[in-house]
Each structure stands twice: as structure tokens, then as C-alpha cells.
Coordinates of C-alpha atoms in Angstrom, one line a residue:
M1 CA 1.2 10.6 6.1
A2 CA 3.2 6.5 7.2
S3 CA 6.5 6.8 4.9
S4 CA 7.2 2.8 6.3
D5 CA 4.1 2.1 4.3
S6 CA 3.5 4.0 1.5
S7 CA 0.5 5.1 2.9
L8 CA -1.5 9.0 3.0
S9 CA -4.3 9.2 6.2
L10 CA -6.3 11.9 5.6
Q11 CA -8.8 10.4 8.7
L12 CA -8.3 13.0 10.5
L13 CA -9.4 15.6 8.2
R14 CA -12.5 16.3 8.2
S15 CA -14.6 19.3 5.9
N16 CA -17.5 21.3 8.1
F17 CA -20.6 19.7 9.0
I18 CA -22.4 21.7 6.4
R19 CA -21.3 21.4 3.2
V20 CA -21.0 24.5 1.3
N21 CA -19.4 25.2 -2.3
T22 CA -17.0 27.5 -0.6
R23 CA -14.0 25.6 0.3
A24 CA -10.6 26.9 -0.7
Q25 CA -8.3 24.6 -2.2
G26 CA -6.7 23.5 0.5
L27 CA -7.3 19.5 -0.2
S28 CA -6.3 19.9 -3.2
E29 CA -3.4 21.8 -2.8
A30 CA -2.4 19.1 -0.1
L31 CA -2.6 16.0 -2.6
R32 CA -0.9 17.9 -4.9
M33 CA 2.4 18.5 -2.8
V34 CA 2.5 14.6 -0.9
I35 CA 1.5 13.2 -4.7
A36 CA 4.6 14.6 -5.9
C37 CA 7.0 14.0 -2.9
V38 CA 6.6 10.3 -3.7
H39 CA 6.4 10.3 -7.1
G40 CA 3.7 7.8 -7.0
N41 CA 4.8 5.4 -4.5
I42 CA 1.7 6.0 -2.5
T43 CA -0.4 2.4 -2.3
S44 CA -3.1 3.0 0.7
I45 CA -4.9 6.3 0.9
I46 CA -8.1 7.0 4.1
F47 CA -10.4 9.3 3.6
H48 CA -12.9 10.9 6.2
P49 CA -16.6 10.4 5.6
H50 CA -17.2 14.5 5.9
L51 CA -13.9 15.3 3.5
C52 CA -16.3 16.8 0.3
I53 CA -13.9 14.4 -2.0
K54 CA -14.6 16.2 -5.8
D55 CA -13.8 15.5 -9.0
E56 CA -10.1 17.1 -9.0
D57 CA -9.3 15.0 -5.7
V58 CA -9.8 11.7 -7.3
N59 CA -7.5 13.0 -10.7
L60 CA -5.2 14.2 -9.1
I61 CA -4.6 10.4 -7.1
A62 CA -5.9 8.4 -10.2
K63 CA -2.8 9.7 -12.1
G64 CA -0.2 10.0 -9.3
C65 CA -0.9 7.4 -7.6
P66 CA -1.0 4.3 -10.3
H67 CA 0.3 2.0 -7.4
L68 CA -2.9 2.0 -5.0
K69 CA -3.9 -1.4 -3.4
R70 CA -6.5 0.4 -1.2
L71 CA -8.7 2.6 -0.3
V72 CA -11.0 3.3 2.0
L73 CA -13.5 6.8 0.5
P74 CA -16.5 6.7 2.5
C75 CA -17.9 9.6 0.9
W76 CA -19.1 9.9 -2.7
N77 CA -21.2 12.1 -3.5
L78 CA -20.1 14.7 -5.0
I79 CA -17.8 12.5 -7.5
S80 CA -19.3 12.1 -10.8
E81 CA -19.2 8.6 -12.9
V82 CA -17.2 9.3 -15.5
T83 CA -14.2 10.4 -12.8
M84 CA -14.5 7.7 -10.9
R85 CA -14.6 4.9 -13.4
N86 CA -11.5 7.1 -15.4
A87 CA -9.8 6.5 -12.1
I88 CA -10.7 2.9 -12.2
K89 CA -9.0 1.8 -15.2
G90 CA -5.8 3.6 -13.1
W91 CA -5.8 1.8 -10.2
T92 CA -5.1 -2.3 -11.7
E93 CA -3.1 -2.6 -8.3
L94 CA -6.0 -2.1 -6.0
E95 CA -6.7 -4.5 -4.2
S96 CA -8.6 -3.0 -1.0
M97 CA -12.0 -0.6 -1.7
T98 CA -14.4 1.0 1.3
M99 CA -17.4 2.5 -0.6
P100 CA -20.7 3.6 0.5
E101 CA -24.2 2.2 0.2
F102 CA -25.9 2.6 -3.2
S103 CA -27.7 6.0 -2.9
Q104 CA -24.4 8.4 -1.9
W105 CA -24.1 7.2 -5.4
P106 CA -25.7 10.5 -7.0
G107 CA -25.9 10.8 -11.0
Y108 CA -24.3 7.3 -11.8
S109 CA -26.7 5.8 -14.7
D110 CA -26.1 2.0 -12.7
P111 CA -23.1 1.2 -9.6
T112 CA -23.4 -2.3 -11.1
F113 CA -20.9 -0.3 -14.2
I114 CA -18.5 0.3 -11.7
M115 CA -17.4 -2.9 -10.0
L116 CA -17.1 -3.8 -13.4
D117 CA -14.5 -2.2 -14.5
I118 CA -13.1 -2.8 -10.5
R119 CA -13.2 -6.3 -11.5
E120 CA -12.1 -5.7 -15.5
Y121 CA -9.5 -3.4 -14.6
C122 CA -8.4 -4.3 -10.6
K123 CA -7.0 -8.0 -11.3
S124 CA -6.3 -8.1 -7.3
F125 CA -9.2 -7.1 -5.7
S126 CA -9.8 -9.1 -3.1
T127 CA -11.2 -7.3 0.4
L128 CA -14.4 -5.0 -0.3
K129 CA -16.0 -2.5 2.5
V130 CA -19.2 -1.8 2.6
I131 CA -20.2 1.2 4.5
G132 CA -24.6 2.2 5.1
C133 CA -27.0 0.3 3.9
Y134 CA -26.4 -3.9 1.9
T135 CA -29.8 -3.4 -0.4
E136 CA -30.9 -6.3 -2.4
H137 CA -29.9 -4.7 -5.4
F138 CA -26.1 -3.6 -3.9
A139 CA -26.5 -7.5 -2.9
A140 CA -27.2 -9.0 -6.8
T141 CA -24.4 -6.9 -8.1
A142 CA -22.1 -7.6 -5.8
L143 CA -22.9 -11.2 -6.0
L144 CA -22.7 -11.5 -10.6
V145 CA -18.9 -9.3 -10.1
F146 CA -17.5 -9.8 -6.5
R147 CA -17.6 -14.0 -7.5
R148 CA -13.6 -14.0 -6.4
L149 CA -14.4 -12.1 -3.5
K150 CA -12.3 -13.0 -0.2
V151 CA -12.7 -11.0 2.2
L152 CA -16.9 -9.1 2.7
S153 CA -17.1 -6.8 5.6
L154 CA -21.0 -5.4 6.2
R155 CA -20.5 -4.5 9.7
C156 CA -23.2 -2.0 11.2
C157 CA -25.3 -2.2 7.6
K158 CA -27.9 -2.6 7.5
T159 CA -30.2 -4.8 4.9
T160 CA -32.0 -8.4 4.4
L161 CA -31.9 -11.4 4.4
K162 CA -32.2 -12.5 0.9
A163 CA -29.7 -10.2 1.0
I164 CA -27.9 -12.1 2.7
L165 CA -28.3 -14.8 1.4
S166 CA -26.6 -14.5 -1.6
I167 CA -23.3 -14.2 -0.8
V168 CA -23.6 -17.8 -0.3
G169 CA -22.9 -17.8 -4.3
M170 CA -19.9 -16.5 -3.2
R171 CA -17.4 -19.9 -3.6
H172 CA -14.0 -18.4 -2.4
L173 CA -14.6 -16.4 0.5
E174 CA -12.8 -16.8 3.4
V175 CA -13.6 -13.9 5.4
L176 CA -17.2 -12.8 6.1
N177 CA -18.1 -10.2 9.0
L178 CA -21.5 -9.1 10.4
S179 CA -20.7 -7.9 13.1
H180 CA -23.7 -5.1 14.4
T181 CA -25.3 -5.5 11.1
L182 CA -29.2 -5.3 11.1
V183 CA -31.5 -7.3 8.7
Q184 CA -35.2 -7.4 7.7
L185 CA -35.9 -10.8 7.2
D186 CA -38.1 -8.9 4.4
E187 CA -38.6 -5.8 3.3
V188 CA -41.3 -4.7 5.0
S189 CA -40.4 -6.1 8.0
E190 CA -38.6 -4.1 11.4
A191 CA -35.0 -4.8 11.4
M192 CA -34.1 -6.5 14.0
P193 CA -29.2 -8.0 15.1
L194 CA -28.7 -10.9 12.9
S195 CA -28.5 -12.9 16.3
N196 CA -32.0 -13.0 16.7
V197 CA -32.3 -13.7 12.7
F198 CA -29.8 -16.2 12.8
E199 CA -32.8 -17.8 15.9
T200 CA -35.6 -18.1 13.5
M201 CA -36.8 -21.1 11.2
D202 CA -35.4 -18.5 7.8
G203 CA -32.2 -17.4 9.9
Q204 CA -31.2 -20.9 10.4
I205 CA -31.1 -22.2 7.1
A206 CA -29.3 -19.3 6.2
F207 CA -26.9 -19.6 8.3
K208 CA -26.8 -22.9 7.7
L209 CA -26.2 -21.9 4.2
L210 CA -23.3 -19.8 4.8
S211 CA -21.2 -22.1 7.1
S212 CA -21.6 -25.5 4.4
K213 CA -21.4 -23.8 1.2
L214 CA -18.8 -21.6 2.0
N215 CA -15.1 -22.1 3.3
L216 CA -14.6 -19.3 5.7
R217 CA -12.0 -19.5 7.7
S218 CA -13.7 -16.4 9.7
F219 CA -16.9 -15.6 10.2
L220 CA -18.0 -12.9 12.5
Y221 CA -21.2 -11.7 14.5
C222 CA -22.3 -9.9 17.3
Q223 CA -24.0 -12.9 19.7
N224 CA -25.4 -10.6 22.1
F225 CA -26.6 -7.1 21.0
V226 CA -28.5 -7.1 24.5
S227 CA -24.4 -6.6 25.6
C228 CA -23.4 -4.7 22.5
S229 CA -22.7 -1.4 22.4
E230 CA -22.9 -0.8 19.0
C231 CA -25.8 -2.9 18.2
R232 CA -28.0 -0.3 20.1
R233 CA -27.2 1.6 18.5
M234 CA -28.2 0.2 15.6
M235 CA -30.8 -0.8 16.8
D236 CA -31.2 3.5 18.4
D237 CA -30.6 4.1 14.7
H238 CA -27.7 6.5 16.0
M239 CA -24.8 5.1 14.1
T240 CA -23.3 8.2 12.9
H241 CA -20.1 9.3 11.1
E242 CA -19.3 11.3 14.6
D243 CA -18.9 8.2 17.1
E244 CA -15.9 7.6 14.6
S245 CA -16.7 3.6 15.0
W246 CA -16.6 3.5 10.9
R247 CA -12.8 3.2 11.3
N248 CA -13.1 0.3 13.1
D249 CA -13.7 -3.2 12.1
E250 CA -13.2 -7.0 13.5
V251 CA -10.8 -8.1 9.9
D252 CA -7.5 -7.4 10.9
S253 CA -7.0 -6.1 7.3
L254 CA -9.5 -3.0 7.9
D255 CA -9.0 -2.0 11.2
L256 CA -8.0 1.2 11.3
G257 CA -7.5 1.4 14.6
E258 CA -6.3 4.6 16.4
Y259 CA -6.7 7.9 14.9
N260 CA -3.2 7.9 13.0
H261 CA -2.8 4.5 13.0
I262 CA -2.1 3.0 9.3
A263 CA 0.1 -0.3 8.3
N264 CA 0.2 -2.9 5.8
E265 CA -2.0 -5.9 6.3
G266 CA 0.2 -8.1 8.0
A267 CA 1.4 -5.3 10.3
M268 CA -2.4 -4.0 11.0
K269 CA -3.3 -4.1 15.2
R270 CA -6.5 -5.4 15.8
I271 CA -7.9 -2.5 18.1
V272 CA -11.4 -3.8 19.9
E273 CA -11.4 -1.6 23.3
S274 CA -15.1 -0.6 21.7
W275 CA -16.5 -4.0 22.6
P276 CA -15.4 -7.0 25.2
N277 CA -14.6 -9.5 22.8
D278 CA -17.1 -12.5 24.3
E279 CA -20.0 -10.2 22.2
V280 CA -18.0 -11.0 19.1
E281 CA -19.1 -14.6 17.8
Y282 CA -15.7 -15.8 15.8
L283 CA -15.8 -18.8 15.2
Q284 CA -12.9 -21.1 13.1
L285 CA -13.8 -23.9 10.4
G286 CA -12.7 -26.5 9.7
E287 CA -11.7 -28.7 6.8
D288 CA -15.2 -30.5 6.7
N289 CA -16.6 -27.0 6.9
R290 CA -18.3 -27.6 10.5
I291 CA -18.2 -25.1 13.0
A292 CA -15.7 -25.9 15.9
D293 CA -18.5 -25.8 18.8
G294 CA -21.4 -27.2 16.7
H295 CA -24.2 -23.7 16.9
F296 CA -26.8 -25.4 14.9

């Protein structure tokens, strides 16, 4: 708990690897005690993907943290749709969320409803990070609902070229992170690193559209997957929550950095120890939306 920035970090607290329905009330009791001590002033909560967050935990946070601005909740598979929707209605100050892919939302009638609730009740929502697969369904829903999104991170996601092209419709987007992303040219082709996709004709068109139609301040992607350990692990299908890469992000406001570090957006340290600086292409776009280094 970092009292100076009203943040609660549970990113080191994790359940057993095999999920069984026999856990003690430890997490719920801990949440109840912390929330009672800070009198509703928590603005940021981070959960480890292996924590078995249940309805009772979300209900505690919803009632005790009305001023929540940032939520990192990578695993939703034990949280019901009703509970999540009710919680979102109370988080009217929510600005940033890290959420899992749609397949981690079992029993939800339609994930679109959750996103619609975020748009309706969280008027300041501007930052989204997705963990897992950014499917065309997810992309279409995000485009429909989050047109005013400012920051989108699909770091280490698997997606399709069509899903990436849909991002062009997010005209208010300022920061786009596609680092270490694997992309299929279509739904039947094998996934490949984004840098390889950008070498194809369709990929070059996508790149031009992203850079010309969006007023991006930052467009991050991995330029050389051969020398990048993150990309190689993605290609080998070895990306898991065990390697803790879910904490990292090239976008400062999303990077959790070292285990016990958590801070507000203005003070967030950029920790990039897991990749050399030359492995990530960091494009600064000028007022005319031209790419500074003249790519494509």
C-alpha cells in the first residue's frame, strides 16, 4: 500500500497455481481492512493474474473505493457479469483499466454491455490495456464504444490485421502500443511479428493509415523481433503470467516496473530492463502526422 498516492498493489499476492474453491477468506479480509483504513481514498488497485478474484472482492472494492481511477484486473473468470456491471456504475472516476481478452469473460451474455457501461458511467475513461487476444470481435466493440480513447496498449497480444485496421477509427487516440504483438493477415494464416506484417503490401497500407489518420504522439512497435526476447517468446508460444511480463509496458502510465513500485501517471518510472532500447521503434509524429524518420 502506497499511502502517498492512494494506491493498493496486490501484484505480488498470488493464489496457488491450481485453482480450487477452498481458499480462506484471507484476501477478502485484507481488502476489507485496507479499505476501512483509507476511508474510500484508494484511487489505484493492481491485482496479480493468478489471484482468484471473486464477486465478494469486487463488491468490497466497489463499495469502498468510489474514487477509483485505475484498475489492473487481468483475470475475470470468477467474476459474474452482474457484479462487474454494478461495480463499474459506481466507479464514475475510472480513467484506466487493464482487462483480459473476451474468452476470460465466461458466462457474460455480451461483453459489449460491460464496455457500454464504462462509456456511460466512466466519463473520464481514456486508457485501455488488453492482455491476451485482441480479436476482431473485441476490436469492433472497442471501436464502437471507445472512440474517444486516448491510450491503447495491445502489448504482447495476438490479433489480426483487420483488428489493427479498426484502430484507425479511434480518432482521439494519442498513444498506441503494439510492441511484441503477433498478427495474422487473415483468420486462417499463421501469426507473425508486426514488423514482418508491415513489410507486406497490406501491412504497409495499414501502417500508412495508422500514421496518417490518427493524430498519434507515440506509436510503439517492435522493429526487430529476431533480437527481441519478448517477441521470441511470443513466437514460441511461451508467454505466460509466470514470466511477469504482464507488469511491463512501454507506455509510462501503464508500466508497473519493479515489483513494489506503483505511482500515479506523472511519476511512473519507465522500466525497460527486459528489452534494449533499439528493439522498440518509438515514432514521434509531427503536427502534419508525418513520421519523423521517413518510414514508408
